[in-house]
PDB file of C-alpha atoms in Angstrom:
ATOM      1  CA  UNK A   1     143.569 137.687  92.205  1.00 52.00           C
ATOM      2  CA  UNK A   2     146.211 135.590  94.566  1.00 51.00           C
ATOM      3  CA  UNK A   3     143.591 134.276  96.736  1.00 52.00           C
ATOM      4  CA  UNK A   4     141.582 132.843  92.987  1.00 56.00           C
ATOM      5  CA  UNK A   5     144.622 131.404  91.729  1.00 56.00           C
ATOM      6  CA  UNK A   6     145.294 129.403  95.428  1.00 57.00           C
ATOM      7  CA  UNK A   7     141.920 128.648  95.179  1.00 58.00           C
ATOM      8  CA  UNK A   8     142.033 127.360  91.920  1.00 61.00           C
ATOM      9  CA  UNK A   9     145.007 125.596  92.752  1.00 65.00           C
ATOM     10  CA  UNK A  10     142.914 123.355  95.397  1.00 64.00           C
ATOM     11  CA  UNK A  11     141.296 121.737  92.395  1.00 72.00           C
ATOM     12  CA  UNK A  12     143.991 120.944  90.401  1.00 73.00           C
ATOM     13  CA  UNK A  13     144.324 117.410  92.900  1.00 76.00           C
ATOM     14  CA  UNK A  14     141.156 116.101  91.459  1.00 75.00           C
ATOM     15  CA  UNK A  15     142.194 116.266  87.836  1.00 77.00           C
ATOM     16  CA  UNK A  16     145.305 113.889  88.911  1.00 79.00           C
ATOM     17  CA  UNK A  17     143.169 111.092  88.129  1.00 80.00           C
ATOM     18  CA  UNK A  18     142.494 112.127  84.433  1.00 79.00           C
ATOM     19  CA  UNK A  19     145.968 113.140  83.637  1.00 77.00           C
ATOM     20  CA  UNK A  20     147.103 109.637  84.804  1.00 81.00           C
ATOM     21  CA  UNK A  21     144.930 108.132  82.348  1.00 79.00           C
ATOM     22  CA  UNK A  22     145.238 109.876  79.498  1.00 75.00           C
ATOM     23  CA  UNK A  23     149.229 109.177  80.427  1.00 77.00           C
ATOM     24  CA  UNK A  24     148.689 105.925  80.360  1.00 79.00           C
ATOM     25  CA  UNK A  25     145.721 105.094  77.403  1.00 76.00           C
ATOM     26  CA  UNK A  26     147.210 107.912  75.429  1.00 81.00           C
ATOM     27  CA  UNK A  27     150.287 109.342  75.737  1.00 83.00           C
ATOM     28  CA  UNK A  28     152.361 106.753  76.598  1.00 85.00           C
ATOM     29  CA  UNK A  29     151.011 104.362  73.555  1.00 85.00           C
ATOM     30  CA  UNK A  30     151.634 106.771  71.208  1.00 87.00           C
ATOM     31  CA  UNK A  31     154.996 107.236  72.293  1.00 89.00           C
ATOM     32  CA  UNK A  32     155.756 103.833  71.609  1.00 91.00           C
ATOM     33  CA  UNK A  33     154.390 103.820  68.208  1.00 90.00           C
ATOM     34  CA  UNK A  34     156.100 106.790  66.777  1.00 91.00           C
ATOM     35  CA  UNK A  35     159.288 104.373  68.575  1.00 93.00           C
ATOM     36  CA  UNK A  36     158.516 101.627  67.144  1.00 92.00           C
ATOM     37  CA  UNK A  37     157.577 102.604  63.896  1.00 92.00           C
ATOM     38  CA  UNK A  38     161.457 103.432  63.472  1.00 94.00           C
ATOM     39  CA  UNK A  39     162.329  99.562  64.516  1.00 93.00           C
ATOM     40  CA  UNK A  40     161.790  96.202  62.952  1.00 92.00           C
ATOM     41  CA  UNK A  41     160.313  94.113  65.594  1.00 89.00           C
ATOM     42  CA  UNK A  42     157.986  91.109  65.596  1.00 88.00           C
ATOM     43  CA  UNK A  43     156.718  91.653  68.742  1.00 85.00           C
ATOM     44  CA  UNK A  44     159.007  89.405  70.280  1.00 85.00           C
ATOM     45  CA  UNK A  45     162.469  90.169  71.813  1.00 86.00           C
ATOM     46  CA  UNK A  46     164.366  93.245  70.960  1.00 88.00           C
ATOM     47  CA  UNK A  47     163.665  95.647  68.136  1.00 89.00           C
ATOM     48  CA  UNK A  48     166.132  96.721  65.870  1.00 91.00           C
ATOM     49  CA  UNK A  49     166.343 100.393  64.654  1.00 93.00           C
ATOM     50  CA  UNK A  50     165.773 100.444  61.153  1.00 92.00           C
ATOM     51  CA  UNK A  51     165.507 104.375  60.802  1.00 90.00           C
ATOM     52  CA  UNK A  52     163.141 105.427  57.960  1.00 92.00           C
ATOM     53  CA  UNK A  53     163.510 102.088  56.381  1.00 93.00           C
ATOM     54  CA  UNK A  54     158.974 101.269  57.111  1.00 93.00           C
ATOM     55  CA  UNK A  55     158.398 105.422  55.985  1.00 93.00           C
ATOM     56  CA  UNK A  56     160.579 104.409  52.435  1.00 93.00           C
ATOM     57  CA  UNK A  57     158.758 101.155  52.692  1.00 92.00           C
ATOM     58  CA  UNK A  58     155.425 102.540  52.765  1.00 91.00           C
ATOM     59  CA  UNK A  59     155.763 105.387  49.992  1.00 91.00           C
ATOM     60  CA  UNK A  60     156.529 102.558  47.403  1.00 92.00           C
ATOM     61  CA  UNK A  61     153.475 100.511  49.117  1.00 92.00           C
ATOM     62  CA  UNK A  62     150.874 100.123  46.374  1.00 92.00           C
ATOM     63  CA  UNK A  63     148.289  98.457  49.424  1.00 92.00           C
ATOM     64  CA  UNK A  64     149.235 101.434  51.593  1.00 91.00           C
ATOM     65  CA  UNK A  65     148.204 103.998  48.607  1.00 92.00           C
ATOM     66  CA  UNK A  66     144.903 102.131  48.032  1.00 93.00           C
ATOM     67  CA  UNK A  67     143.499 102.271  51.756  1.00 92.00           C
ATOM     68  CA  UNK A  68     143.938 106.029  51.683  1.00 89.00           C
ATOM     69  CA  UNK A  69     141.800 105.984  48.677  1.00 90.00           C
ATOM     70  CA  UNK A  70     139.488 103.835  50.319  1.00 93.00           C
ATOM     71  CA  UNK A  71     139.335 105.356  53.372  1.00 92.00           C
ATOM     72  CA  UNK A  72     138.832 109.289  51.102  1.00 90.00           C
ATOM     73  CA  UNK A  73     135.891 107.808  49.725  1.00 93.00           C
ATOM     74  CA  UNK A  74     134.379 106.785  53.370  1.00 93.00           C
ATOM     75  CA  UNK A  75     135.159 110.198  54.012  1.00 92.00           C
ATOM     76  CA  UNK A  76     132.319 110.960  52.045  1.00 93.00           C
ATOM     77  CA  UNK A  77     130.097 108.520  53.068  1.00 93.00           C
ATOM     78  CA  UNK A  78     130.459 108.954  56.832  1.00 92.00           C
ATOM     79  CA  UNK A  79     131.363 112.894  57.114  1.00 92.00           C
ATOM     80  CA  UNK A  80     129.932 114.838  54.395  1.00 92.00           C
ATOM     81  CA  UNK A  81     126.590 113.105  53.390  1.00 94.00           C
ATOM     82  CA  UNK A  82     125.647 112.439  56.695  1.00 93.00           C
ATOM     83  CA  UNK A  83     126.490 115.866  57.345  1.00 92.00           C
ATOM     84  CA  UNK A  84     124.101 117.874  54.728  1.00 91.00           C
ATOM     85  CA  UNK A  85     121.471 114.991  54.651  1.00 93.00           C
ATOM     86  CA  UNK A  86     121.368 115.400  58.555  1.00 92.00           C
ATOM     87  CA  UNK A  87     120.957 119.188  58.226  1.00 90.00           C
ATOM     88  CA  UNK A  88     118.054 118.528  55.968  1.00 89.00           C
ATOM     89  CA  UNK A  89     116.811 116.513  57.611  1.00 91.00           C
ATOM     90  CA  UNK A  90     117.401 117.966  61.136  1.00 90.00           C
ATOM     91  CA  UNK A  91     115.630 121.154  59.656  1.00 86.00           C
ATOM     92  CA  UNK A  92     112.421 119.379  58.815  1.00 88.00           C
ATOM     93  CA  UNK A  93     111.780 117.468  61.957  1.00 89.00           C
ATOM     94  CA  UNK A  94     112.943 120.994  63.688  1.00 85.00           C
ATOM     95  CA  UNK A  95     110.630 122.898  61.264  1.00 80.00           C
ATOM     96  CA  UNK A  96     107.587 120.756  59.779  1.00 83.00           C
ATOM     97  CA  UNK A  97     107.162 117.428  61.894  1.00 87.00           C
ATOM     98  CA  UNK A  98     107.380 119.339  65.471  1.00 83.00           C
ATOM     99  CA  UNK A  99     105.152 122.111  64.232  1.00 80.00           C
ATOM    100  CA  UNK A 100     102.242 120.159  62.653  1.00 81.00           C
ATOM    101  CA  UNK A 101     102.837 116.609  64.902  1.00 85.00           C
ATOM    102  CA  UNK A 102     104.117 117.840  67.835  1.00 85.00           C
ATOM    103  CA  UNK A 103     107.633 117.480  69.610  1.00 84.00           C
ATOM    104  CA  UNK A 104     107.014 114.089  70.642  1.00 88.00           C
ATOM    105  CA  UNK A 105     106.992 112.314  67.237  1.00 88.00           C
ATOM    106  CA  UNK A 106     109.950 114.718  65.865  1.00 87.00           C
ATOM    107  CA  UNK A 107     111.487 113.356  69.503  1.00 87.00           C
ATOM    108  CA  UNK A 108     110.088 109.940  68.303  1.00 89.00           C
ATOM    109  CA  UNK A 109     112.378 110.521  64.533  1.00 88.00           C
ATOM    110  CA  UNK A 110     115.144 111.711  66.177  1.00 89.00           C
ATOM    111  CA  UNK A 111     115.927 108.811  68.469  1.00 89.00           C
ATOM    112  CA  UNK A 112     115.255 106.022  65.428  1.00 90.00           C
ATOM    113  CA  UNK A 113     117.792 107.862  63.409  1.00 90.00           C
ATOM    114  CA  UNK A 114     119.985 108.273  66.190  1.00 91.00           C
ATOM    115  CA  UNK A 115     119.552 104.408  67.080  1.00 90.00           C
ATOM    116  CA  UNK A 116     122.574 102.999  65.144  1.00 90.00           C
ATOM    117  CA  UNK A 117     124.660 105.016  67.305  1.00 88.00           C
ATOM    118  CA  UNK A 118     123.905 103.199  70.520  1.00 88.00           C
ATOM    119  CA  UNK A 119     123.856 100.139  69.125  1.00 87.00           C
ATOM    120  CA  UNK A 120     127.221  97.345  69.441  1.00 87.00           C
ATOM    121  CA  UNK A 121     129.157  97.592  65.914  1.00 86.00           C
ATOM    122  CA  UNK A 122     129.180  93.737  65.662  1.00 85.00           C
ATOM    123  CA  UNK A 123     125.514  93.517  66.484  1.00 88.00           C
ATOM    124  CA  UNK A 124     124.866  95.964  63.412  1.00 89.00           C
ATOM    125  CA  UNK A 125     127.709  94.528  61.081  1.00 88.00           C
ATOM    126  CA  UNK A 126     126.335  91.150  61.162  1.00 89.00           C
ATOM    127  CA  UNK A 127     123.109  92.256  60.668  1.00 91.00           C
ATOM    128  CA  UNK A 128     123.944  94.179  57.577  1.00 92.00           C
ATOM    129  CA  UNK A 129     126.040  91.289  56.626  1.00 91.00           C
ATOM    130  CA  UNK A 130     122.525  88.741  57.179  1.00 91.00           C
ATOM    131  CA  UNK A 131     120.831  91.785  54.712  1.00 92.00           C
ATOM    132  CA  UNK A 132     123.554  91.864  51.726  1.00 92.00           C
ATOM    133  CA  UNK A 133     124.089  87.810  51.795  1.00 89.00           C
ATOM    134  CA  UNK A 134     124.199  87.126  48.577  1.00 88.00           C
ATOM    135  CA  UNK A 135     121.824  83.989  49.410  1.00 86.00           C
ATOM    136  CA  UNK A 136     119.719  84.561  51.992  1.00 87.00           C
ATOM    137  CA  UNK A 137     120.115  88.053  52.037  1.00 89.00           C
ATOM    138  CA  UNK A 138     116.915  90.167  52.329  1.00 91.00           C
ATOM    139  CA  UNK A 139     118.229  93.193  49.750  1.00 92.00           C
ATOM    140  CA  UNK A 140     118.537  90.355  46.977  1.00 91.00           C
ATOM    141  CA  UNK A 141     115.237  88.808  48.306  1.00 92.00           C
ATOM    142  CA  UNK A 142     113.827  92.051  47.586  1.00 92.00           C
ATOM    143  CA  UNK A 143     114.889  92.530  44.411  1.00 90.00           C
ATOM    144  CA  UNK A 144     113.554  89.114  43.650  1.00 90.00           C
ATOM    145  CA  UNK A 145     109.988  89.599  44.842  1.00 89.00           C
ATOM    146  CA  UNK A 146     110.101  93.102  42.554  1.00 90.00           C
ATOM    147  CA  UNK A 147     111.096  91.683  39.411  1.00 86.00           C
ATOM    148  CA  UNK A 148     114.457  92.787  39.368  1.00 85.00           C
ATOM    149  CA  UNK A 149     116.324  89.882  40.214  1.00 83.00           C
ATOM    150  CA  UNK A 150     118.825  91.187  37.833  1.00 84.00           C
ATOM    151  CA  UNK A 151     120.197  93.734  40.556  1.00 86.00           C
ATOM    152  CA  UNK A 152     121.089  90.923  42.368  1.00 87.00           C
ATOM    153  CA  UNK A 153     124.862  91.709  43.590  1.00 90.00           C
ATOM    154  CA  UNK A 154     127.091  89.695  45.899  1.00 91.00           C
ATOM    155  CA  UNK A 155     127.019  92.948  47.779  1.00 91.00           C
ATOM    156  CA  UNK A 156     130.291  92.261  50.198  1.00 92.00           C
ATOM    157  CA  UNK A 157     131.612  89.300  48.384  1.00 91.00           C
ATOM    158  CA  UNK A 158     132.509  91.170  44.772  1.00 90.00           C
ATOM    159  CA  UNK A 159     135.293  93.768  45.010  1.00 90.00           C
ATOM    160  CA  UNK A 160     133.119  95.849  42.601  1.00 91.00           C
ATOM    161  CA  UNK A 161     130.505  96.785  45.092  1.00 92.00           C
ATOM    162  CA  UNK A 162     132.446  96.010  48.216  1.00 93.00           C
ATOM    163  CA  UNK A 163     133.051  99.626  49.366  1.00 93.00           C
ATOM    164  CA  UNK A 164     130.255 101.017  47.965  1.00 93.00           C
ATOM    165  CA  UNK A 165     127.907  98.616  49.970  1.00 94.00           C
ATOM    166  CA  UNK A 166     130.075  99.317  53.122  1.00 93.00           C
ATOM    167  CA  UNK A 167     129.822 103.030  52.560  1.00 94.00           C
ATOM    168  CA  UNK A 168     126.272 103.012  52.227  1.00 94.00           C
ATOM    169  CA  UNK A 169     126.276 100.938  55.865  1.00 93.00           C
ATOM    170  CA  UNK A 170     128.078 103.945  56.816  1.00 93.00           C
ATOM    171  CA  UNK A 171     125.731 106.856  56.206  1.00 93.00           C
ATOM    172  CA  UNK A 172     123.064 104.550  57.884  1.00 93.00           C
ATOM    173  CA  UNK A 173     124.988 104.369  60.999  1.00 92.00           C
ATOM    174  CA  UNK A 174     126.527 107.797  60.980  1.00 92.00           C
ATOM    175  CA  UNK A 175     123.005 109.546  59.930  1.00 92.00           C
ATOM    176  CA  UNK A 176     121.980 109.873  63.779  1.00 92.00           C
ATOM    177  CA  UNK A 177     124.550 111.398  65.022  1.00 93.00           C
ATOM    178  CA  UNK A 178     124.653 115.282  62.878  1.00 93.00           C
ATOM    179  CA  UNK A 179     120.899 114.680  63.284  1.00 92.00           C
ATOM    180  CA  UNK A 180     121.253 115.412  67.008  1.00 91.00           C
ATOM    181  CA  UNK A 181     123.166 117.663  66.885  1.00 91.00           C
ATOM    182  CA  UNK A 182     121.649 120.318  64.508  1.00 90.00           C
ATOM    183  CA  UNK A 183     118.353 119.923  66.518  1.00 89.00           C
ATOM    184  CA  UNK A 184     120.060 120.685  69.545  1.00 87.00           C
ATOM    185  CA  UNK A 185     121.372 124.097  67.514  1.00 87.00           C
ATOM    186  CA  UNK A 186     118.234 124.727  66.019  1.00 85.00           C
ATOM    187  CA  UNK A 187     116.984 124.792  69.629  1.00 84.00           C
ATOM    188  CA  UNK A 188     118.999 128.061  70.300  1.00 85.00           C
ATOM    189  CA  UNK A 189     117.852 130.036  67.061  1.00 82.00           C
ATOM    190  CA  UNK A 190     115.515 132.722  68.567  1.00 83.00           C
ATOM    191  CA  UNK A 191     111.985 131.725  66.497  1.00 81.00           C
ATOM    192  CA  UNK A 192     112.005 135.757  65.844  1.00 84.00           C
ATOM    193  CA  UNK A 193     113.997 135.053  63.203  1.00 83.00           C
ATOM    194  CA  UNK A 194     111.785 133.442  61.385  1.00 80.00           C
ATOM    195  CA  UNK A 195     108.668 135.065  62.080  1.00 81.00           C
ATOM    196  CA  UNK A 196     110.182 138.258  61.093  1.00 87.00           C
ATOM    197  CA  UNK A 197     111.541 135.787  57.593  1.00 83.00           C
ATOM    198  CA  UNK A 198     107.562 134.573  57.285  1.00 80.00           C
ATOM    199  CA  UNK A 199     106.025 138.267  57.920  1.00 83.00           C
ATOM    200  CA  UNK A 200     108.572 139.297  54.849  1.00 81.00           C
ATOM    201  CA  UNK A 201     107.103 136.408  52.324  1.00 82.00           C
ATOM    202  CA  UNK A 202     110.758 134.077  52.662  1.00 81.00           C
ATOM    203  CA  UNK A 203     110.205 130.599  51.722  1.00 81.00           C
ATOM    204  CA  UNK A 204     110.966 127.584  53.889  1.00 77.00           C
ATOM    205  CA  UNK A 205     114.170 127.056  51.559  1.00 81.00           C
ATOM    206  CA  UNK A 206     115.586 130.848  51.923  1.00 83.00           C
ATOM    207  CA  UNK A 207     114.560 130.805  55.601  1.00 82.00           C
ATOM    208  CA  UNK A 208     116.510 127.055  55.691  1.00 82.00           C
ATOM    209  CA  UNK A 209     119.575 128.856  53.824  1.00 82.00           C
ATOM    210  CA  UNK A 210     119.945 132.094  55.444  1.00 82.00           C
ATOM    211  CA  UNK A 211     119.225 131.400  58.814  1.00 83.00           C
ATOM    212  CA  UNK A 212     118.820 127.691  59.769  1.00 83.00           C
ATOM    213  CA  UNK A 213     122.620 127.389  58.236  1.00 81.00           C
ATOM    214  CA  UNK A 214     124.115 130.863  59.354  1.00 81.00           C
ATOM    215  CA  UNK A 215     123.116 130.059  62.992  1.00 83.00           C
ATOM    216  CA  UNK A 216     124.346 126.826  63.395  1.00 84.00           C
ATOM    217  CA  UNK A 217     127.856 126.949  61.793  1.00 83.00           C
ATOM    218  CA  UNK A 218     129.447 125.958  65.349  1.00 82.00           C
ATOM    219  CA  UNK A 219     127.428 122.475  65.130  1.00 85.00           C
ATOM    220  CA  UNK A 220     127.956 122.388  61.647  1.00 85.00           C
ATOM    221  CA  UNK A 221     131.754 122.435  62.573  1.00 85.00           C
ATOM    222  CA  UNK A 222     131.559 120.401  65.402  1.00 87.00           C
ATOM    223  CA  UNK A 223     129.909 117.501  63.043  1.00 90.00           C
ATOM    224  CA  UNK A 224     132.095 117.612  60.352  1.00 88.00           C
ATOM    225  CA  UNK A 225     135.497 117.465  62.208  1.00 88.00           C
ATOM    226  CA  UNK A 226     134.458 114.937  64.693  1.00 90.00           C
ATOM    227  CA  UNK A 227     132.588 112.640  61.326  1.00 91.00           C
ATOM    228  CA  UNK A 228     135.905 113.035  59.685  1.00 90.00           C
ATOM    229  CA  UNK A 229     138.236 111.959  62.336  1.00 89.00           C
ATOM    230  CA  UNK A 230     135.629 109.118  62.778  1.00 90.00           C
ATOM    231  CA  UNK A 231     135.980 108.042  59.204  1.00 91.00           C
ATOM    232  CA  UNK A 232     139.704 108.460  59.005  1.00 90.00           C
ATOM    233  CA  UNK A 233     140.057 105.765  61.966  1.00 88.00           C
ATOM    234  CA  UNK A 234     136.918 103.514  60.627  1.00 91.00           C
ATOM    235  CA  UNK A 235     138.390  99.731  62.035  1.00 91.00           C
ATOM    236  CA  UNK A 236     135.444  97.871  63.330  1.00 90.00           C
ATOM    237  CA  UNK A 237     132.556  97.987  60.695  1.00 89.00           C
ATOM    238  CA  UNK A 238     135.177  97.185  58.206  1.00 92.00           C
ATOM    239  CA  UNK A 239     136.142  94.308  60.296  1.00 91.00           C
ATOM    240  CA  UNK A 240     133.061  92.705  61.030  1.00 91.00           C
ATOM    241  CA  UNK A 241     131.911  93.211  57.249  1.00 92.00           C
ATOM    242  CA  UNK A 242     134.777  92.729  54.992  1.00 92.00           C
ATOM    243  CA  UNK A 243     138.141  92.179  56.732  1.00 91.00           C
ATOM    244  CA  UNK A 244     139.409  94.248  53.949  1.00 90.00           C
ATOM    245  CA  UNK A 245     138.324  92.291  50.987  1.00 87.00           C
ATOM    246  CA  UNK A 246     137.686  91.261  48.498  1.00 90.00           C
ATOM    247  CA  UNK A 247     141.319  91.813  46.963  1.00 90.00           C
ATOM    248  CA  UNK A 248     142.033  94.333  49.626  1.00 91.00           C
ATOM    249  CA  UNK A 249     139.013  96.700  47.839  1.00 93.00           C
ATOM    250  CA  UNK A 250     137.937  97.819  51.294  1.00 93.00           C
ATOM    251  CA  UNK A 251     141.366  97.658  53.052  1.00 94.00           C
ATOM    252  CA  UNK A 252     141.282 100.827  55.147  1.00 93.00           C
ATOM    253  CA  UNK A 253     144.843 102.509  57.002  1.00 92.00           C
ATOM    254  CA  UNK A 254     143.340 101.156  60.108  1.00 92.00           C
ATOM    255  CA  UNK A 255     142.621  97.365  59.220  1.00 93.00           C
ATOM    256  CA  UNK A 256     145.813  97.677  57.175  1.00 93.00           C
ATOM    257  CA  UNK A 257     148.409  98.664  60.518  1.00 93.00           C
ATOM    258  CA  UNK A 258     146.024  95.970  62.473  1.00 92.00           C
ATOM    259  CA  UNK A 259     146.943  93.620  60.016  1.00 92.00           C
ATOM    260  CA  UNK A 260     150.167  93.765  59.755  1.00 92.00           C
ATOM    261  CA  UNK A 261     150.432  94.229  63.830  1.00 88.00           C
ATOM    262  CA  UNK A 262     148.793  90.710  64.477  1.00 88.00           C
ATOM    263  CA  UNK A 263     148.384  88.878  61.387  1.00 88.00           C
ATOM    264  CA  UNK A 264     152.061  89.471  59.652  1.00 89.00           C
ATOM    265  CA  UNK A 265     154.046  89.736  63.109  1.00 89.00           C
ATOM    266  CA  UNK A 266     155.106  93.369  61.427  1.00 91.00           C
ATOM    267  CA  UNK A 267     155.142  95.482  64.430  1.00 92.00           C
ATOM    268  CA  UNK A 268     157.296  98.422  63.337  1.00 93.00           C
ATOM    269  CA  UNK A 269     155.666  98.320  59.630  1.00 93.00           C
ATOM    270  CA  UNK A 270     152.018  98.456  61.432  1.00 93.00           C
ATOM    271  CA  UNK A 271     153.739 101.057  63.795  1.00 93.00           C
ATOM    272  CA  UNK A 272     154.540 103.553  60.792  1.00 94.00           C
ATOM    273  CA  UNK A 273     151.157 103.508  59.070  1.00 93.00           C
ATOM    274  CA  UNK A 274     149.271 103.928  62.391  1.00 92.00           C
ATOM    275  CA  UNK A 275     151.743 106.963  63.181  1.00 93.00           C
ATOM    276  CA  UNK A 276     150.990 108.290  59.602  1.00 92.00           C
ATOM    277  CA  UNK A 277     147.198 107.908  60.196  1.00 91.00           C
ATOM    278  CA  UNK A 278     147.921 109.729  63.245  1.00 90.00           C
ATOM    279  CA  UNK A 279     149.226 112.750  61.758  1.00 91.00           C
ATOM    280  CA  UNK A 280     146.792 113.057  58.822  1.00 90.00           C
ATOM    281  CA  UNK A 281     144.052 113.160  61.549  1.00 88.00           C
ATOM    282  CA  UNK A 282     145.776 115.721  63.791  1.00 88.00           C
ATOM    283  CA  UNK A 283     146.502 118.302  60.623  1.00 90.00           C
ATOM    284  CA  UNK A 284     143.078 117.781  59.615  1.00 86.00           C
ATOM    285  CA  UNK A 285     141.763 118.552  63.027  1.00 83.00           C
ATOM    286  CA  UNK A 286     143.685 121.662  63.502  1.00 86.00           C
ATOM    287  CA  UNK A 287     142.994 122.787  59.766  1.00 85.00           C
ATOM    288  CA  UNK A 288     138.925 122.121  60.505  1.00 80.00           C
ATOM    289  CA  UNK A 289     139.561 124.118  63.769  1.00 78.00           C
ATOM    290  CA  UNK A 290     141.852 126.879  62.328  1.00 82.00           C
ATOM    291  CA  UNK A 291     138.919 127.264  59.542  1.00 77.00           C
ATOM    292  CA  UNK A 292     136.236 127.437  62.400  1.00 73.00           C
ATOM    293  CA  UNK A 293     137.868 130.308  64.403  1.00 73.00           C
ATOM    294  CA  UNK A 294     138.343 132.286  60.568  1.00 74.00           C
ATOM    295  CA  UNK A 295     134.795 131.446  60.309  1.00 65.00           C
ATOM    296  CA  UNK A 296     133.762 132.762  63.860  1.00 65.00           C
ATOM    297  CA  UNK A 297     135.967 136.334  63.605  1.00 63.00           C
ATOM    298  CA  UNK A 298     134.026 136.872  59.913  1.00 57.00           C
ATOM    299  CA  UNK A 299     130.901 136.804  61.724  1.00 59.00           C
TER     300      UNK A 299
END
């Protein structure tokens, strides 16, 4: 047992390297925001210690309010419909399109889905901002050539459809990703399962709902923290489409402590809403994990 742990011990050098960086990327930023987040500072000179003055600030901060209901609604639109739209979806390449076309075109599904992933966020937020111009745009183009002109929408540009047009951006690009993932856990079901499920008459639905789902609950998990957390810190698409607006209708926690970091010289304001954020997302993290384990010990 002495001799493992000495051994053990040998490799601990090589994860020096790691350590340092999270130290640095990490830690040590984050230290500094929860700091400065108690200051009033304009990024130049020295702060002054405010104490809770930003947290009182921000309660009574009507903008503040508004990009967590913003950002509740992306929720939605990049954690849980991606989420049971990929599992559908995941289940039919798995299930149908592999079994009657062979791996290589469910292969051939999986990677177009997954291809927003890969792709540069400002290479696919100016091209969705090209397809909901409200001019040249090839939705309202569309629409035109079908007769229904009157669906027409300045899809970015009117604070009515704003967020809704961004969210719908947002289940395109986060689609791939649970897609993936379930295939890779329907990879590990043992196909005994559902022989034995065909041989007793179950449909393609019941054998979908009572084992397709029960097996995979660990990707299922996996997806949905890992969306969430993704949607809770959402910064670039917003950027590149919307900058926030119109009249703040997409303003997001994220864009919000990035503009008042750069844009309003409001360092310690910026500080307390990105140390908020920064909370939320590590009680809903250990919540989502705390409800996995339960999940796993049930089993």
């Amino acid at each position: 047992m002495a001799g493992s742990v000495a051994k053990n011990r040998g490799y601990a050098v090589y994860l020096i390297p790691g350590v340092l960086a999270s130290l640095g990327v990490i830690v040590v930023p984050l230290v500094m925001t929860v700091y400065y987040s108690f200051t009033k500072w304009t990024g130049v000179g020295d702060p002054r210690w405010v104490g809770l003055e930003n947290y009182s600030r921000l309660v009574e901060d009507t903008l503040f309010w508004q990009s967590f209901g913003n950002i509740a609604l992306l929720v939605i639109a990049m954690a849980v419909v991606p989420t049971l739209l990929g599992l559908v979806l995941a289940a039919v390449l798995f299930d149908y399109v592999a079994k009657h076309f062979g791996d290589r075109w469910a292969g051939l599904f999986r990677s177009g889905y997954y291809l927003p992933q890969v792709l540069p966020v400002a290479v696919t937020g100016i091209v969705w901002s090209w397809i909901l111009h409200p001019g040249y745009g090839a939705l309202n183009q569309i629409l035109d050539a079908v007769g229904l002109e009157g669906l027409a929408k300045n899809w970015l540009g009117d604070e009515d459809y704003a967020l809704y047009s961004v969210m719908a951006v947002m289940v395109w690009f986060q689609l791939g990703y649970p897609i993936v993932m379930f295939m890779s856990g329907l990879s590990r079901i043992d196909p005994s399962l559902y022989e034995a499920a065909d041989l007793d008459g179950a449909t393609w639905w019941q054998r979908f709902r009572k084992i397709t789902v029960h097996m995979i609950r660990p990707e299922f998990y996996v997806v949905l923290v890992t969306t969430t957390i993704a949607a809770l810190k959402i910064f670039a698409q917003v950027f590149v489409l919307t900058k926030g607006g119109p009249a703040n209708s997409t303003m997001v926690p994220s864009y919000f402590a990035y503009e008042n970091y750069f844009e309003k010289a409001r360092v310690g304001y910026g500080s307390a809403i990105s140390t908020v954020l920064t909370v939320l997302i590590v009680i809903l993290a250990f919540l989502f994990l705390r409800l996995q384990h339960r999940s796993e010990e049930l089993r």
